[in-house]
Coordinates of C-alpha atoms and ligand atoms in Angstrom, one line a residue:
M1 CA 5.8 24.6 18.2
E2 CA 5.3 22.2 15.3
T3 CA 2.0 22.3 13.5
V4 CA -0.2 19.2 13.1
V5 CA -3.0 18.9 10.5
S6 CA -5.4 16.1 10.0
G7 CA -8.5 15.8 7.9
I8 CA -11.4 13.7 8.9
R9 CA -13.8 12.5 6.2
S10 CA -17.3 13.5 6.9
T11 CA -18.8 10.0 7.0
G12 CA -20.1 10.3 10.5
N13 CA -20.5 7.6 13.1
L14 CA -17.2 6.9 14.7
H15 CA -16.6 3.4 16.0
L16 CA -14.4 2.0 18.7
G17 CA -11.6 1.4 16.1
N18 CA -11.5 5.1 15.2
Y19 CA -11.6 6.0 18.9
Y20 CA -8.8 3.8 20.3
G21 CA -6.9 3.7 17.0
A22 CA -6.7 7.3 16.1
L23 CA -8.7 9.7 18.2
Q24 CA -7.0 9.1 21.4
N25 CA -3.8 10.2 19.8
F26 CA -5.4 13.3 18.4
I27 CA -6.5 14.1 21.9
K28 CA -3.0 13.6 23.3
M29 CA -1.5 15.7 20.4
Q30 CA -3.7 18.7 21.1
H31 CA -1.7 19.3 24.3
E32 CA 1.7 19.2 22.6
Y33 CA 1.3 20.7 19.2
N34 CA -0.4 23.5 17.3
C35 CA -3.2 21.2 16.0
F36 CA -5.7 21.8 13.2
F37 CA -8.3 19.1 12.8
F38 CA -10.8 19.7 10.1
I39 CA -13.8 18.0 8.6
A40 CA -13.1 17.3 4.9
D41 CA -16.4 18.2 3.4
L42 CA -15.0 19.5 0.1
H43 CA -13.3 16.1 -0.5
S44 CA -16.7 14.4 0.1
L45 CA -18.2 16.2 -2.9
T46 CA -16.4 13.8 -5.3
T47 CA -19.3 11.4 -4.6
H48 CA -22.1 14.0 -4.9
P49 CA -23.9 13.8 -1.5
T50 CA -27.3 15.3 -1.3
P51 CA -27.3 18.7 0.6
A52 CA -29.2 17.0 3.5
N53 CA -26.7 14.2 3.8
L54 CA -23.7 16.5 3.5
H55 CA -25.1 18.8 6.2
G56 CA -26.0 15.9 8.5
N57 CA -22.7 14.1 8.2
V58 CA -20.6 17.2 8.8
K59 CA -22.6 18.0 11.9
Q60 CA -22.4 14.4 13.2
V61 CA -18.6 14.2 12.8
L62 CA -18.2 17.5 14.6
I63 CA -20.5 16.3 17.5
E64 CA -18.6 13.0 17.8
Y65 CA -15.1 14.5 17.8
L66 CA -16.1 17.0 20.4
A67 CA -17.8 14.2 22.5
A68 CA -14.7 12.1 22.2
G69 CA -12.5 14.8 23.7
I70 CA -11.1 17.1 21.1
D71 CA -11.0 20.4 22.9
P72 CA -11.9 23.4 20.7
E73 CA -10.0 25.6 23.1
K74 CA -6.8 23.6 22.5
A75 CA -7.0 22.4 18.9
T76 CA -8.5 24.3 16.0
I77 CA -11.4 22.2 14.8
Y78 CA -13.0 23.5 11.7
V79 CA -15.1 22.7 8.6
Q80 CA -12.9 22.7 5.4
S81 CA -15.5 24.6 3.3
D82 CA -15.5 27.4 5.9
V83 CA -11.9 28.2 4.8
P84 CA -12.0 29.3 1.1
E85 CA -8.3 30.1 1.3
V86 CA -7.8 26.3 1.0
T87 CA -9.5 26.2 -2.4
E88 CA -7.4 29.1 -3.6
L89 CA -4.2 27.4 -2.7
Y90 CA -5.6 24.2 -4.4
L91 CA -5.9 26.2 -7.6
Y92 CA -2.3 27.4 -7.5
L93 CA -1.0 23.9 -6.7
N94 CA -3.0 22.4 -9.5
M95 CA -0.9 24.4 -12.0
N96 CA 2.1 22.3 -11.0
A97 CA 0.4 18.9 -10.5
Y98 CA 0.8 16.7 -13.5
M99 CA -1.7 14.4 -15.1
G100 CA 0.7 11.5 -15.1
E101 CA 1.5 11.6 -11.4
L102 CA -2.2 12.1 -10.5
E103 CA -3.3 9.2 -12.6
R104 CA -0.7 7.0 -11.0
A105 CA -1.9 7.6 -7.4
T106 CA -3.1 4.3 -5.9
S107 CA -6.3 5.8 -4.4
F108 CA -7.2 7.3 -7.8
K109 CA -6.8 4.0 -9.5
D110 CA -8.8 2.2 -6.9
K111 CA -11.6 4.7 -7.2
V112 CA -11.6 4.4 -11.0
R113 CA -11.9 0.7 -10.7
A114 CA -14.7 0.9 -8.1
N115 CA -16.7 3.6 -9.9
P116 CA -15.8 3.8 -13.5
E117 CA -18.9 5.9 -14.2
N118 CA -17.8 8.7 -11.9
V119 CA -14.2 9.6 -12.8
N120 CA -14.4 13.3 -12.3
A121 CA -11.6 15.9 -12.2
G122 CA -12.1 16.4 -8.4
L123 CA -11.2 12.8 -7.9
L124 CA -8.1 13.1 -9.9
T125 CA -6.9 16.2 -8.0
Y126 CA -8.0 14.9 -4.6
P127 CA -4.3 14.7 -3.5
V128 CA -3.8 18.3 -4.6
L129 CA -6.6 19.5 -2.3
M130 CA -5.2 17.4 0.5
A131 CA -1.8 19.0 0.0
A132 CA -3.4 22.4 0.2
D133 CA -5.1 21.4 3.4
I134 CA -1.8 20.6 4.9
I135 CA 0.6 23.1 3.7
I136 CA -1.8 26.0 4.1
H137 CA -0.9 25.8 7.8
K138 CA 2.7 24.9 7.1
A139 CA 2.2 21.7 9.0
T140 CA 5.0 19.2 9.4
K141 CA 3.2 16.4 11.1
V142 CA 0.1 14.7 9.7
P143 CA -1.4 11.9 11.9
V144 CA -2.9 9.5 9.3
G145 CA -2.9 5.8 8.6
K146 CA -0.7 3.9 6.3
D147 CA -3.2 4.3 3.4
Q148 CA -2.4 8.0 3.3
E149 CA 1.3 7.6 2.9
Q150 CA 1.3 8.2 -0.8
H151 CA -0.8 11.3 -0.5
L152 CA 1.7 12.7 2.0
E153 CA 4.5 12.1 -0.4
M154 CA 2.5 14.0 -3.1
A155 CA 2.0 16.8 -0.7
R156 CA 5.7 17.1 -0.2
T157 CA 6.2 17.0 -4.0
F158 CA 3.7 19.8 -4.6
G159 CA 5.1 22.0 -1.8
N160 CA 8.7 21.4 -3.0
R161 CA 7.8 22.1 -6.6
F162 CA 6.2 25.5 -5.6
N163 CA 9.4 26.2 -3.6
R164 CA 11.6 25.4 -6.6
L165 CA 9.5 27.3 -9.1
Y166 CA 9.8 30.5 -7.0
N167 CA 13.2 29.9 -5.7
N168 CA 12.5 29.8 -2.0
D169 CA 11.8 27.4 0.8
Y170 CA 8.5 28.7 1.7
F171 CA 6.6 25.5 2.4
P172 CA 8.1 23.0 4.9
E173 CA 7.8 19.2 4.2
P174 CA 4.9 17.4 5.9
Y175 CA 5.4 13.9 7.1
A176 CA 2.9 11.2 8.1
F177 CA 3.0 11.0 11.9
S178 CA 2.3 7.4 12.5
F179 CA 1.9 6.3 16.0
G180 CA 3.9 3.2 15.1
E181 CA 3.7 0.1 17.2
S182 CA 2.0 1.8 20.0
L183 CA -1.1 2.1 17.9
V184 CA -3.8 -0.3 19.2
K185 CA -5.5 -2.4 16.5
I186 CA -9.1 -2.8 17.2
P187 CA -10.6 -6.0 15.7
G188 CA -14.2 -6.2 14.6
L189 CA -16.8 -8.6 15.7
D190 CA -17.0 -10.7 12.6
G191 CA -14.1 -12.9 13.5
K192 CA -11.9 -11.5 10.8
G193 CA -9.8 -8.3 10.5
K194 CA -10.1 -4.9 12.0
M195 CA -13.2 -3.0 13.0
G196 CA -14.7 -1.0 10.2
K197 CA -18.0 0.3 9.1
S198 CA -17.8 -1.1 5.6
E199 CA -17.3 -4.7 6.9
G200 CA -20.9 -5.3 7.3
E201 CA -23.7 -4.8 9.8
G202 CA -22.8 -5.8 13.3
N203 CA -19.0 -5.7 12.9
A204 CA -18.4 -2.3 14.4
I205 CA -19.5 -0.8 17.7
F206 CA -20.3 2.9 17.2
L207 CA -19.6 5.4 19.9
G208 CA -23.2 6.5 19.6
D209 CA -24.7 3.0 19.9
T210 CA -27.3 2.5 22.6
P211 CA -26.3 -0.1 25.3
E212 CA -29.0 -2.4 23.8
A213 CA -27.4 -2.2 20.4
I214 CA -23.9 -2.9 21.9
R215 CA -25.2 -5.9 23.8
K216 CA -26.9 -7.3 20.7
K217 CA -23.9 -6.9 18.5
V218 CA -21.4 -8.4 21.0
M219 CA -23.7 -11.4 21.7
R220 CA -23.7 -12.1 18.0
A221 CA -19.9 -11.9 17.6
V222 CA -18.3 -14.9 15.9
T223 CA -16.8 -17.6 18.2
D224 CA -15.8 -21.2 17.7
S225 CA -16.9 -24.4 19.6
G226 CA -14.3 -23.9 22.4
P227 CA -10.7 -24.9 23.2
T228 CA -9.9 -28.5 22.8
V229 CA -6.6 -28.7 24.7
E230 CA -5.3 -26.7 27.7
N231 CA -3.3 -23.6 27.0
Q232 CA -3.8 -23.7 23.3
Q233 CA -3.3 -20.8 21.1
K234 CA -6.5 -18.9 20.5
P235 CA -8.0 -18.9 16.9
Q236 CA -8.4 -15.4 15.5
E237 CA -12.1 -14.9 16.3
I238 CA -11.5 -15.7 19.9
Q239 CA -8.3 -13.7 20.1
N240 CA -10.3 -10.7 18.7
L241 CA -12.7 -10.9 21.7
F242 CA -9.8 -11.0 24.1
D243 CA -8.1 -8.0 22.3
L244 CA -11.3 -6.0 22.6
M245 CA -11.5 -7.0 26.3
K246 CA -7.9 -5.8 26.7
V247 CA -9.1 -2.3 25.7
V248 CA -12.3 -1.9 27.6
S249 CA -12.0 -4.3 30.6
T250 CA -9.8 -4.3 33.7
P251 CA -6.6 -6.4 33.6
D252 CA -8.2 -8.7 36.3
T253 CA -11.2 -9.4 34.1
L254 CA -9.0 -10.2 31.2
A255 CA -6.8 -12.5 33.3
H256 CA -9.8 -14.2 34.7
F257 CA -11.2 -15.2 31.2
D258 CA -7.8 -16.0 29.9
E259 CA -7.4 -18.5 32.8
L260 CA -10.8 -20.0 32.1
Y261 CA -9.8 -20.4 28.4
N262 CA -6.6 -22.0 29.3
K263 CA -8.3 -24.5 31.6
M264 CA -10.9 -25.2 28.9
A265 CA -13.6 -24.0 31.3
I266 CA -14.7 -20.9 29.4
R267 CA -18.2 -20.1 28.5
Y268 CA -18.3 -17.7 25.6
G269 CA -21.7 -16.4 26.6
D270 CA -20.2 -15.2 29.9
L271 CA -17.3 -13.6 28.3
K272 CA -19.5 -11.8 25.8
K273 CA -21.8 -10.6 28.6
E274 CA -18.8 -9.1 30.4
L275 CA -17.3 -7.7 27.3
A276 CA -20.6 -6.0 26.3
E277 CA -21.1 -4.5 29.8
D278 CA -17.5 -3.2 29.8
M279 CA -18.1 -1.7 26.4
V280 CA -21.2 0.0 27.5
L281 CA -19.3 1.4 30.5
A282 CA -16.3 2.5 28.5
T283 CA -18.5 4.3 25.9
A284 CA -21.0 5.8 28.4
P285 CA -19.4 9.2 28.9
I286 CA -18.9 9.7 25.2
R287 CA -22.5 8.5 24.5
D288 CA -23.8 11.0 27.0
R289 CA -21.8 13.8 25.6
I290 CA -22.9 13.0 22.0
N291 CA -26.5 13.3 23.1
A292 CA -25.9 16.5 25.0
I293 CA -23.8 18.2 22.3
A294 CA -26.2 17.1 19.5
A295 CA -29.0 18.9 21.3
D296 CA -27.0 22.1 21.6
T297 CA -26.9 23.7 18.2
D298 CA -25.7 27.1 19.6
Y299 CA -22.6 25.4 21.0
L300 CA -21.9 23.6 17.8
R301 CA -22.2 26.8 15.8
K302 CA -19.9 28.6 18.3
V303 CA -17.3 25.9 18.0
A304 CA -17.5 25.9 14.2
E305 CA -17.3 29.7 14.0
M306 CA -14.4 29.9 16.4
G307 CA -12.6 27.1 14.5
A308 CA -13.2 28.8 11.1
D309 CA -11.8 32.1 12.5
K310 CA -8.7 30.5 13.8
A311 CA -8.1 28.5 10.7
R312 CA -8.7 31.4 8.4
E313 CA -6.3 33.5 10.3
S314 CA -3.6 31.0 9.7
A315 CA -4.7 30.3 6.1
S316 CA -5.0 33.9 5.0
K317 CA -1.5 34.7 6.2
T318 CA -0.2 31.9 3.9
I319 CA -2.4 33.0 1.0
R320 CA -1.2 36.6 1.4
E321 CA 2.4 35.5 1.2
V322 CA 1.8 33.1 -1.6
R323 CA 0.1 35.8 -3.7
E324 CA 3.1 38.0 -3.1
I325 CA 5.5 35.2 -4.1
I326 CA 3.5 34.4 -7.3
G327 CA 3.5 38.0 -8.3
F328 CA -0.1 39.1 -8.3
R329 CA -1.1 42.7 -8.6
K330 CA 0.7 45.0 -6.1
F331 CA 0.0 48.3 -7.7
Ligands
LIG401 N1 -7.6 11.7 2.6 C1 -7.8 11.6 4.0 C2 -8.6 10.3 4.2 O1 -9.1 9.8 3.3 C3 -8.6 12.8 4.5 C4 -7.9 14.1 4.4 C5 -8.2 15.1 3.5 C6 -6.7 14.5 5.1 N2 -7.3 16.1 3.7 C7 -6.4 15.8 4.6 C8 -5.9 13.8 6.1 C9 -5.3 16.4 5.2 C10 -4.8 14.5 6.6 C11 -4.5 15.8 6.1 O2 -8.7 9.9 5.4

């Protein structure tokens, strides 16, 4: 069975875009592959979170992934810092990662530009740590977005370089597993692009939002002054609302409002009310589970410990073999 690895940054608070865009695919994959999903808390240290923030964020991500349907009995879900073997492999890979290639990485250049006062070595070697995350389980499939394509290429480079240095084919090549066209794009509520948490207050609906918060955000979504001819093409802010409706509402509801729009008889207030209620309904089971799981620290600890055990079993096997390949003390 092929192995899948994906890292989730510990930023907490998943939104509908994360859920329909990525998570639903993770949930499907857990039935078909040997899946490792981990919370990338070591990576988050590049921005120096306070201990309280780090702790809270990691816990929140774990809660939300479980609530969304990642099954700890099917997939191995773990916290990166619970698996020190990863940092050991990171050290070995660092010996064959070159300054030039690390400095050329787009994500590094972006971060240098955004935070010139915090260009630390961890930031430079972020792709090396990510490579270690992936190849420590000998994964071949990595479900990530387009923005991670270059990091995946670097992971292949580092794995191949190790193989060449030691004359073997120990590490297989990992490839981005993109869900291609089937991936649903979830627009935000600001009338512009996709849903995201950095696009400003009110643009994203979080899985943990209360029904009240959802209604408030949806009612404030950007619209226009209405269609001016029958059957006209919808401007983006209106198409966005219909796209959201396609995801959370029934086909009948969607067709109903589409018809009203085409006949120029639509009232956006009605559409938003329906959309908000359907979002409340669609997220209700997850919201309930978030609340239940958050209250159950024993369960969370059990999941984290079980995940750490399974991940360490896989990772320590690799580290044992890698140490042997490198030539550390055998006597
Ligand atoms: N870099 C990824 C991101 O920003 C997170 C990540 C860390 C990751 N390690 C990984 C993703 C390993 C896939 C595999 O989203």
